[in-house]
Structures are given as C-alpha cells and as structure tokens.
C-alpha cells in the first residue's frame, strides 16, 4: 500500500508541475490584474462570507478574479449581488461553476456540512469540476485528513493540464479581520507543494505572507494525509499563543489601572520594552488607547470570543491526543467559555479586558 501511495503521489506531483510551470516562472509576490489571472484559477467559488471571508472574497474580486459566492446569510449575499457579483443558492452550485473553491467557515461541523452534506460541494457524483479546494477555516486536523482523503478519490469532469483528481489544501489564516480587510493575512498552507505553488496568486491577493507548513514526498499515504493537516496544527498553536498573550496583556493593563497607571502610559512602557507583543502594539484591548481595533468600536467586528473558545478547545484536544499537558491553555479556555456563557459570544476576544478583568476605558 505504501508503495502504491508513493507511485500515485509521484504521478500527481509530476502532472501538477506541468500545470504550474507558468506560475513557477513568475514572481510569487505579484498582485494579479484581470488580464494576468492564470486560467486555471480564474473562476473562484467562495463559501463563507463572515467577518473574514467577506474581505477575502472582496480582495479576490478587486484583483480581477471571477468570484462566485455563497453564504447562509442572505443579507451578506445581497451585498455581493448588488455589486453585480454572481451568487449561488447552495454549495453544490458553487462547485458546478468554479475551477477553485475556497471555504472560510466557523467550525469543523460547518466544513463537513458544506463539503459532504446535502447539496454540498461533493454531492454531484464521482466527478467534480473544481480541481482545487482550499479550506481556510480553523478546524481539527482529523477533519482535514478525512476531507483530503475523500476529495482525492474523486475524478475531474475536465482535466486541468494533466491533473485527473481534485486536490485539497488546508490554508488557515492569521491576522484577524483588520488584516483580512487590508489583504495582509498570513496563510499557513498544508498539502501538496505543487498545488501550493499553483495557488500562490490567490494567496497573494488575500494576504501578505504564505508559509508552507507541510509537503509530501515520503511515500506512505498515512503520512501524506497527516502532512495535509500540519497547517491546522500550526494555526491552533498560533491562536493558543494569541489567546494567552491577550489575557496576559489585559490582566497587566487592568492591574496597572488599579495601581493608578493609565493604560496608555503602560502601553507605551510595554511597547518600548520586553512586554511588547501584537496584543499591546497592534490590537490593544483598552478602549480609547488605539484606533481602528475592536476595542475602539465596543469590541464589534473582530475575532469572536466564541471562535477563540472553539480554537482553544481544539488545541486542548490535539494536546490530549499526543499526551501533552497544557495548563495555561486550559485556564484560557475556561475564561473564554465563561465569556461566552455571560453573553459575549459575538464580541471580539479582546473584550476580556473589560468584561473579565473589569478594566476601564481610557479617558
């Protein structure tokens, strides 16, 4: 079985290299205009138009891609249709009209439903039109492995170059809503390296950095599928660190206020010394200290407490699978669960400063 996996992987890799030669010869950082969009990436289906996906899809449209959208929120869909952007009623309809499909969804269950549910992306039989599926959701690695394996068993309705089977990339993101809007997200990409190279123009339209977290080439199918989800593990570790950092900064700023130090003063101290971090200098949790962040708009329009609680739960599950103890993660998860229970589900995760530590707004 391992030798078969190695042989099949070599064939797919060779075929993808033939498909992506024009891309390998161009600059990976280049932003594409409508006249420079590679033909195999031209028709993009985008599913999941929430706080992140809305801006990601918009950036693709602005860069000249022919984007078709779908979301369960009809009001969000209307924002695109009012601009003349094609919308569909189901995920299955997206698959029928797209060469590449990008999904940006809240949870593993949402991803499974969109891919494998009734009228889902994989509901049209044994042949699919999209040659590439990119999932930018933050989900558990097991779900990513299952979907990657399932998709690889389908055939394409029409060959793209010499590629006969559709391919999946896991590409969770870091940077939050502000980076999604600015097109400066960081993508952590897992899957076949040739597919990653082929998809680079898409990532360049939505983000500033792409990090390849796991490739194939070791032959065994089980290892190949594990590497497909390595980026999911990287994203969970990233969000774990982000949650703990936000709690630490919020706790220190709230303590400082109680000791008579204004949050703006303490922030200047942090940002010019060893406590400096993203939570202090780019996403400050104190209302009145920084403009353009969720804390400046009543903690709306950011990365919700619900999503942070979910990601911490996934991180804890992943740690349990490998027998790793993570007490700080456990405490952080407990805090964000409490935030959700107290009604702050849809508030940005930085709201812990106000609603858990009872921090005060800056005058």
CSV table of C-alpha atoms in Angstrom, one decimal:
chain,number,residue,atom,x,y,z
A,1,UNK,CA,0.0,0.0,0.0
A,2,UNK,CA,2.8,2.4,0.9
A,3,UNK,CA,4.5,1.8,-2.5
A,4,UNK,CA,1.2,2.5,-4.3
A,5,UNK,CA,0.8,5.7,-2.3
A,6,UNK,CA,4.3,6.8,-3.3
A,7,UNK,CA,3.8,6.0,-7.0
A,8,UNK,CA,0.4,7.8,-7.1
A,9,UNK,CA,2.0,10.8,-5.3
A,10,UNK,CA,4.9,10.9,-7.8
A,11,UNK,CA,2.4,10.9,-10.8
A,12,UNK,CA,0.3,13.7,-9.3
A,13,UNK,CA,3.3,15.8,-8.4
A,14,UNK,CA,4.7,15.5,-12.0
A,15,UNK,CA,1.3,16.4,-13.5
A,16,UNK,CA,1.0,19.4,-11.3
A,17,UNK,CA,4.4,20.6,-12.1
A,18,UNK,CA,3.4,20.6,-15.8
A,19,UNK,CA,0.2,22.5,-14.9
A,20,UNK,CA,2.0,25.2,-12.9
A,21,UNK,CA,5.2,25.8,-14.9
A,22,UNK,CA,4.0,29.3,-16.0
A,23,UNK,CA,3.4,30.2,-12.3
A,24,UNK,CA,6.8,28.9,-11.3
A,25,UNK,CA,8.4,31.4,-13.7
A,26,UNK,CA,6.5,34.4,-12.3
A,27,UNK,CA,7.0,36.3,-9.1
A,28,UNK,CA,5.1,34.7,-6.2
A,29,UNK,CA,4.5,38.1,-4.6
A,30,UNK,CA,3.0,39.7,-7.6
A,31,UNK,CA,-0.6,41.1,-7.4
A,32,UNK,CA,-2.6,40.0,-10.4
A,33,UNK,CA,-4.8,42.1,-12.6
A,34,UNK,CA,-7.8,40.7,-14.6
A,35,UNK,CA,-5.6,40.3,-17.6
A,36,UNK,CA,-2.9,38.3,-15.7
A,37,UNK,CA,-5.1,35.8,-13.8
A,38,UNK,CA,-4.0,32.3,-14.6
A,39,UNK,CA,-6.7,30.4,-16.5
A,40,UNK,CA,-6.8,27.5,-14.0
A,41,UNK,CA,-7.5,29.9,-11.2
A,42,UNK,CA,-9.9,32.3,-13.0
A,43,UNK,CA,-13.2,31.0,-11.7
A,44,UNK,CA,-13.2,31.0,-7.9
A,45,UNK,CA,-16.1,29.9,-5.7
A,46,UNK,CA,-16.0,31.4,-2.2
A,47,UNK,CA,-18.1,30.0,0.6
A,48,UNK,CA,-18.3,31.7,4.0
A,49,UNK,CA,-18.7,35.4,3.9
A,50,UNK,CA,-18.4,36.3,7.6
A,51,UNK,CA,-16.1,38.9,9.2
A,52,UNK,CA,-13.1,37.3,7.5
A,53,UNK,CA,-14.5,35.7,4.3
A,54,UNK,CA,-16.3,38.9,3.2
A,55,UNK,CA,-13.0,40.8,2.9
A,56,UNK,CA,-11.1,37.9,1.5
A,57,UNK,CA,-13.6,37.4,-1.3
A,58,UNK,CA,-13.7,41.2,-1.9
A,59,UNK,CA,-9.9,41.3,-2.3
A,60,UNK,CA,-10.0,38.5,-4.9
A,61,UNK,CA,-12.7,40.4,-6.8
A,62,UNK,CA,-10.6,43.5,-6.7
A,63,UNK,CA,-7.7,41.6,-8.2
A,64,UNK,CA,-9.7,40.5,-11.2
A,65,UNK,CA,-10.8,37.0,-10.3
A,66,UNK,CA,-14.2,35.9,-11.4
A,67,UNK,CA,-15.7,35.1,-8.0
A,68,UNK,CA,-19.0,33.3,-7.3
A,69,UNK,CA,-20.2,33.5,-3.6
A,70,UNK,CA,-22.4,31.6,-1.2
A,71,UNK,CA,-23.3,32.1,2.4
A,72,UNK,CA,-26.3,31.1,4.5
A,73,UNK,CA,-26.7,34.8,5.4
A,74,UNK,CA,-28.9,36.3,2.7
A,75,UNK,CA,-28.1,39.9,3.8
A,76,UNK,CA,-24.4,39.3,3.2
A,77,UNK,CA,-25.1,37.6,-0.1
A,78,UNK,CA,-27.1,40.7,-1.2
A,79,UNK,CA,-24.1,42.9,-0.6
A,80,UNK,CA,-22.3,41.0,-3.4
A,81,UNK,CA,-25.2,40.6,-5.7
A,82,UNK,CA,-25.9,44.4,-5.5
A,83,UNK,CA,-22.4,44.9,-6.9
A,84,UNK,CA,-23.0,42.5,-9.8
A,85,UNK,CA,-21.2,39.6,-8.2
A,86,UNK,CA,-22.6,36.2,-9.0
A,87,UNK,CA,-24.2,34.3,-6.0
A,88,UNK,CA,-25.5,30.8,-5.7
A,89,UNK,CA,-28.1,29.1,-3.5
A,90,UNK,CA,-26.1,26.1,-2.5
A,91,UNK,CA,-22.5,24.9,-2.1
A,92,UNK,CA,-23.2,22.3,-4.8
A,93,UNK,CA,-24.0,25.1,-7.3
A,94,UNK,CA,-20.7,26.8,-6.4
A,95,UNK,CA,-18.8,23.5,-7.3
A,96,UNK,CA,-20.6,23.3,-10.6
A,97,UNK,CA,-19.4,26.8,-11.7
A,98,UNK,CA,-15.9,27.0,-10.2
A,99,UNK,CA,-12.4,25.8,-11.0
A,100,UNK,CA,-11.2,26.6,-7.5
A,101,UNK,CA,-13.3,26.6,-4.3
A,102,UNK,CA,-12.3,28.5,-1.1
A,103,UNK,CA,-14.1,27.9,2.1
A,104,UNK,CA,-13.9,30.1,5.2
A,105,UNK,CA,-16.2,28.6,7.9
A,106,UNK,CA,-16.6,28.8,11.7
A,107,UNK,CA,-16.2,25.1,12.7
A,108,UNK,CA,-15.4,21.5,11.7
A,109,UNK,CA,-19.1,20.7,11.6
A,110,UNK,CA,-19.8,23.6,9.2
A,111,UNK,CA,-17.0,22.5,6.9
A,112,UNK,CA,-18.2,18.9,6.9
A,113,UNK,CA,-21.7,20.0,6.1
A,114,UNK,CA,-20.6,22.3,3.2
A,115,UNK,CA,-18.4,19.6,1.7
A,116,UNK,CA,-20.3,16.4,2.3
A,117,UNK,CA,-23.9,17.4,3.2
A,118,UNK,CA,-26.9,17.5,1.0
A,119,UNK,CA,-26.3,19.9,-1.9
A,120,UNK,CA,-22.7,20.1,-0.7
A,121,UNK,CA,-19.5,20.6,-2.7
A,122,UNK,CA,-19.1,16.8,-3.2
A,123,UNK,CA,-22.7,16.0,-3.9
A,124,UNK,CA,-22.6,15.8,-7.7
A,125,UNK,CA,-21.4,12.2,-8.1
A,126,UNK,CA,-18.0,10.8,-8.7
A,127,UNK,CA,-16.8,13.7,-11.0
A,128,UNK,CA,-16.1,17.2,-9.9
A,129,UNK,CA,-15.4,20.4,-11.8
A,130,UNK,CA,-13.1,22.1,-9.2
A,131,UNK,CA,-9.5,20.9,-9.5
A,132,UNK,CA,-8.5,22.6,-6.3
A,133,UNK,CA,-10.3,23.0,-2.9
A,134,UNK,CA,-8.8,25.4,-0.3
A,135,UNK,CA,-10.1,25.4,3.2
A,136,UNK,CA,-9.1,28.4,5.3
A,137,UNK,CA,-11.3,27.5,8.2
A,138,UNK,CA,-9.6,26.7,11.6
A,139,UNK,CA,-10.7,23.1,12.2
A,140,UNK,CA,-9.4,20.0,13.8
A,141,UNK,CA,-6.7,18.1,11.9
A,142,UNK,CA,-8.7,14.9,11.8
A,143,UNK,CA,-11.5,16.6,9.8
A,144,UNK,CA,-8.9,17.9,7.4
A,145,UNK,CA,-7.4,14.5,6.9
A,146,UNK,CA,-10.8,12.9,6.3
A,147,UNK,CA,-11.7,15.5,3.7
A,148,UNK,CA,-8.3,15.5,1.9
A,149,UNK,CA,-8.6,11.7,1.6
A,150,UNK,CA,-12.2,11.8,0.4
A,151,UNK,CA,-11.6,14.5,-2.2
A,152,UNK,CA,-8.5,12.7,-3.7
A,153,UNK,CA,-10.7,9.8,-4.6
A,154,UNK,CA,-12.9,11.9,-7.0
A,155,UNK,CA,-12.2,12.4,-10.7
A,156,UNK,CA,-12.3,15.7,-12.6
A,157,UNK,CA,-15.0,16.4,-15.1
A,158,UNK,CA,-12.4,18.0,-17.3
A,159,UNK,CA,-8.6,17.6,-16.9
A,160,UNK,CA,-6.6,20.7,-15.9
A,161,UNK,CA,-3.4,20.1,-17.7
A,162,UNK,CA,-2.5,16.5,-16.7
A,163,UNK,CA,-4.3,16.6,-13.3
A,164,UNK,CA,-7.0,14.0,-13.1
A,165,UNK,CA,-8.0,14.1,-9.4
A,166,UNK,CA,-9.0,17.2,-7.4
A,167,UNK,CA,-6.7,18.3,-4.7
A,168,UNK,CA,-7.2,19.9,-1.3
A,169,UNK,CA,-5.1,22.5,0.5
A,170,UNK,CA,-5.5,23.4,4.2
A,171,UNK,CA,-4.8,27.2,4.5
A,172,UNK,CA,-5.9,28.6,7.8
A,173,UNK,CA,-5.1,32.3,8.3
A,174,UNK,CA,-3.7,34.6,11.0
A,175,UNK,CA,-4.1,38.3,11.3
A,176,UNK,CA,-7.7,38.8,12.1
A,177,UNK,CA,-10.4,41.0,10.4
A,178,UNK,CA,-8.1,44.0,10.0
A,179,UNK,CA,-5.6,42.0,8.0
A,180,UNK,CA,-8.3,40.4,6.0
A,181,UNK,CA,-9.6,43.8,5.0
A,182,UNK,CA,-6.2,45.1,4.2
A,183,UNK,CA,-5.1,42.0,2.3
A,184,UNK,CA,-2.2,41.3,4.7
A,185,UNK,CA,-3.2,37.9,6.1
A,186,UNK,CA,-0.7,35.2,6.8
A,187,UNK,CA,-1.6,31.8,5.3
A,188,UNK,CA,-0.3,28.6,6.8
A,189,UNK,CA,-0.7,26.1,4.0
A,190,UNK,CA,-0.6,22.4,4.1
A,191,UNK,CA,-0.9,19.8,1.3
A,192,UNK,CA,0.9,19.0,-1.9
A,193,UNK,CA,3.7,21.6,-2.6
A,194,UNK,CA,2.9,21.8,-6.3
A,195,UNK,CA,-0.7,22.7,-5.6
A,196,UNK,CA,0.5,25.3,-3.0
A,197,UNK,CA,2.7,26.9,-5.7
A,198,UNK,CA,-0.2,26.9,-8.2
A,199,UNK,CA,-2.4,28.6,-5.6
A,200,UNK,CA,0.1,31.3,-4.7
A,201,UNK,CA,-1.5,34.0,-6.8
A,202,UNK,CA,-4.8,33.5,-4.8
A,203,UNK,CA,-3.0,33.8,-1.5
A,204,UNK,CA,-1.1,36.9,-2.7
A,205,UNK,CA,-4.4,38.6,-3.5
A,206,UNK,CA,-5.7,37.9,0.0
A,207,UNK,CA,-2.6,38.1,2.1
A,208,UNK,CA,1.0,39.3,2.5
A,209,UNK,CA,2.7,36.1,3.7
A,210,UNK,CA,2.3,32.4,2.9
A,211,UNK,CA,4.1,29.8,5.0
A,212,UNK,CA,4.2,26.2,3.6
A,213,UNK,CA,3.8,24.0,6.7
A,214,UNK,CA,3.9,20.5,5.3
A,215,UNK,CA,4.6,18.9,2.0
A,216,UNK,CA,4.5,15.4,0.7
A,217,UNK,CA,7.2,13.1,-0.7
A,218,UNK,CA,7.7,10.5,2.0
A,219,UNK,CA,5.6,8.0,0.1
A,220,UNK,CA,3.2,6.5,2.7
A,221,UNK,CA,-0.4,7.6,2.3
A,222,UNK,CA,-1.0,7.9,6.0
A,223,UNK,CA,2.0,10.3,6.4
A,224,UNK,CA,0.9,12.2,3.3
A,225,UNK,CA,-2.5,12.8,4.8
A,226,UNK,CA,-1.0,13.8,8.1
A,227,UNK,CA,1.0,16.5,6.4
A,228,UNK,CA,-2.1,17.8,4.8
A,229,UNK,CA,-3.3,18.9,8.2
A,230,UNK,CA,0.0,20.1,9.7
A,231,UNK,CA,-1.0,23.7,9.0
A,232,UNK,CA,-4.1,23.2,11.1
A,233,UNK,CA,-1.9,22.3,14.0
A,234,UNK,CA,0.2,25.3,13.3
A,235,UNK,CA,-2.9,27.5,13.4
A,236,UNK,CA,-4.1,26.1,16.6
A,237,UNK,CA,-0.7,26.7,18.2
A,238,UNK,CA,-0.8,30.3,16.9
A,239,UNK,CA,-4.2,31.0,18.3
A,240,UNK,CA,-3.3,29.4,21.6
A,241,UNK,CA,-0.4,31.8,21.9
A,242,UNK,CA,-2.6,34.7,20.8
A,243,UNK,CA,-5.2,34.0,23.4
A,244,UNK,CA,-2.7,33.7,26.2
A,245,UNK,CA,-1.0,36.9,25.1
A,246,UNK,CA,-4.3,38.8,25.1
A,247,UNK,CA,-5.1,37.5,28.6
A,248,UNK,CA,-1.7,38.5,29.9
A,249,UNK,CA,-1.8,42.0,28.4
A,250,UNK,CA,-5.3,42.5,29.6
A,251,UNK,CA,-4.5,41.4,33.1
A,252,UNK,CA,-1.4,43.6,33.3
A,253,UNK,CA,-3.2,46.7,32.0
A,254,UNK,CA,-6.2,46.2,34.3
A,255,UNK,CA,-3.8,45.7,37.3
A,256,UNK,CA,-1.9,48.9,36.2
A,257,UNK,CA,-5.2,50.8,36.2
A,258,UNK,CA,-5.9,49.6,39.8
A,259,UNK,CA,-2.4,50.8,40.7
A,260,UNK,CA,-3.1,54.2,39.3
A,261,UNK,CA,-1.2,53.9,36.0
A,262,UNK,CA,-3.2,54.9,32.8
A,263,UNK,CA,-3.4,52.2,30.2
A,264,UNK,CA,-1.9,54.5,27.6
A,265,UNK,CA,1.1,55.0,29.7
A,266,UNK,CA,1.6,51.4,30.5
A,267,UNK,CA,1.1,50.5,26.8
A,268,UNK,CA,4.0,52.9,25.9
A,269,UNK,CA,6.1,51.1,28.5
A,270,UNK,CA,5.2,47.6,27.1
A,271,UNK,CA,5.8,48.7,23.5
A,272,UNK,CA,9.3,50.0,24.2
A,273,UNK,CA,10.4,47.1,26.4
A,274,UNK,CA,10.3,43.3,26.8
A,275,UNK,CA,6.5,43.0,27.1
A,276,UNK,CA,5.8,44.3,23.6
A,277,UNK,CA,3.6,42.0,21.6
A,278,UNK,CA,0.8,42.0,19.0
A,279,UNK,CA,-1.8,42.3,21.7
A,280,UNK,CA,-0.2,45.5,23.0
A,281,UNK,CA,1.0,47.3,19.9
A,282,UNK,CA,-1.4,46.2,17.2
A,283,UNK,CA,-4.6,45.0,18.9
A,284,UNK,CA,-4.8,46.8,22.2
A,285,UNK,CA,-7.7,45.7,24.3
A,286,UNK,CA,-8.3,49.0,26.1
A,287,UNK,CA,-11.0,51.3,24.6
A,288,UNK,CA,-9.5,54.7,23.9
A,289,UNK,CA,-5.9,53.7,23.5
A,290,UNK,CA,-5.8,52.7,19.9
A,291,UNK,CA,-7.9,53.5,16.8
A,292,UNK,CA,-9.1,51.0,14.2
A,293,UNK,CA,-9.2,48.0,16.5
A,294,UNK,CA,-12.3,46.2,18.0
A,295,UNK,CA,-11.8,47.8,21.4
A,296,UNK,CA,-12.4,51.2,19.7
A,297,UNK,CA,-15.8,50.1,18.5
A,298,UNK,CA,-17.3,48.3,21.5
A,299,UNK,CA,-15.4,45.1,20.6
A,300,UNK,CA,-17.5,44.5,17.5
A,301,UNK,CA,-16.3,43.3,14.1
A,302,UNK,CA,-13.3,41.2,15.3
A,303,UNK,CA,-12.4,37.6,16.2
A,304,UNK,CA,-15.2,36.5,18.4
A,305,UNK,CA,-14.9,35.0,21.9
A,306,UNK,CA,-16.9,32.0,20.6
A,307,UNK,CA,-14.3,31.3,17.9
A,308,UNK,CA,-11.5,31.7,20.4
A,309,UNK,CA,-13.1,29.3,22.8
A,310,UNK,CA,-13.6,26.8,19.9
A,311,UNK,CA,-9.9,27.1,18.9
A,312,UNK,CA,-8.7,26.6,22.4
A,313,UNK,CA,-10.9,23.5,22.7
A,314,UNK,CA,-9.4,22.1,19.5
A,315,UNK,CA,-5.9,22.9,20.9
A,316,UNK,CA,-6.6,21.0,24.1
A,317,UNK,CA,-8.0,18.0,22.2
A,318,UNK,CA,-4.9,17.9,20.0
A,319,UNK,CA,-2.7,18.1,23.1
A,320,UNK,CA,-4.6,15.3,24.7
A,321,UNK,CA,-4.0,13.1,21.6
A,322,UNK,CA,-0.3,13.3,22.0
A,323,UNK,CA,-0.3,13.3,25.8
A,324,UNK,CA,0.9,16.9,26.2
A,325,UNK,CA,0.0,18.9,29.3
A,326,UNK,CA,-1.1,22.5,28.7
A,327,UNK,CA,-2.4,24.0,31.9
A,328,UNK,CA,-2.3,27.6,30.7
A,329,UNK,CA,-4.4,26.7,27.6
A,330,UNK,CA,-6.9,25.0,29.9
A,331,UNK,CA,-7.2,28.2,32.0
A,332,UNK,CA,-7.5,30.4,28.9
A,333,UNK,CA,-10.2,28.0,27.6
A,334,UNK,CA,-12.1,28.3,30.9
A,335,UNK,CA,-12.0,32.1,30.7
A,336,UNK,CA,-13.3,32.3,27.2
A,337,UNK,CA,-16.0,29.7,27.9
A,338,UNK,CA,-17.1,31.9,30.8
A,339,UNK,CA,-17.2,35.0,28.5
A,340,UNK,CA,-19.5,33.1,26.2
A,341,UNK,CA,-21.7,31.9,29.0
A,342,UNK,CA,-22.1,35.6,30.2
A,343,UNK,CA,-23.3,36.7,26.8
A,344,UNK,CA,-20.2,38.0,25.0
A,345,UNK,CA,-20.2,35.3,22.3
A,346,UNK,CA,-20.0,37.6,19.4
A,347,UNK,CA,-17.7,40.2,21.0
A,348,UNK,CA,-14.1,40.3,20.0
A,349,UNK,CA,-11.9,38.1,22.2
A,350,UNK,CA,-10.1,41.3,23.4
A,351,UNK,CA,-13.2,42.2,25.4
A,352,UNK,CA,-11.8,40.1,28.3
A,353,UNK,CA,-10.1,43.3,29.4
A,354,UNK,CA,-13.5,45.0,30.1
A,355,UNK,CA,-15.8,42.0,30.9
A,356,UNK,CA,-13.5,39.6,32.7
A,357,UNK,CA,-10.8,41.9,34.3
A,358,UNK,CA,-13.3,44.8,34.8
A,359,UNK,CA,-10.8,47.1,33.0
A,360,UNK,CA,-11.8,50.8,32.4
A,361,UNK,CA,-11.9,52.7,29.2
A,362,UNK,CA,-9.1,55.3,28.7
A,363,UNK,CA,-10.3,58.8,29.3
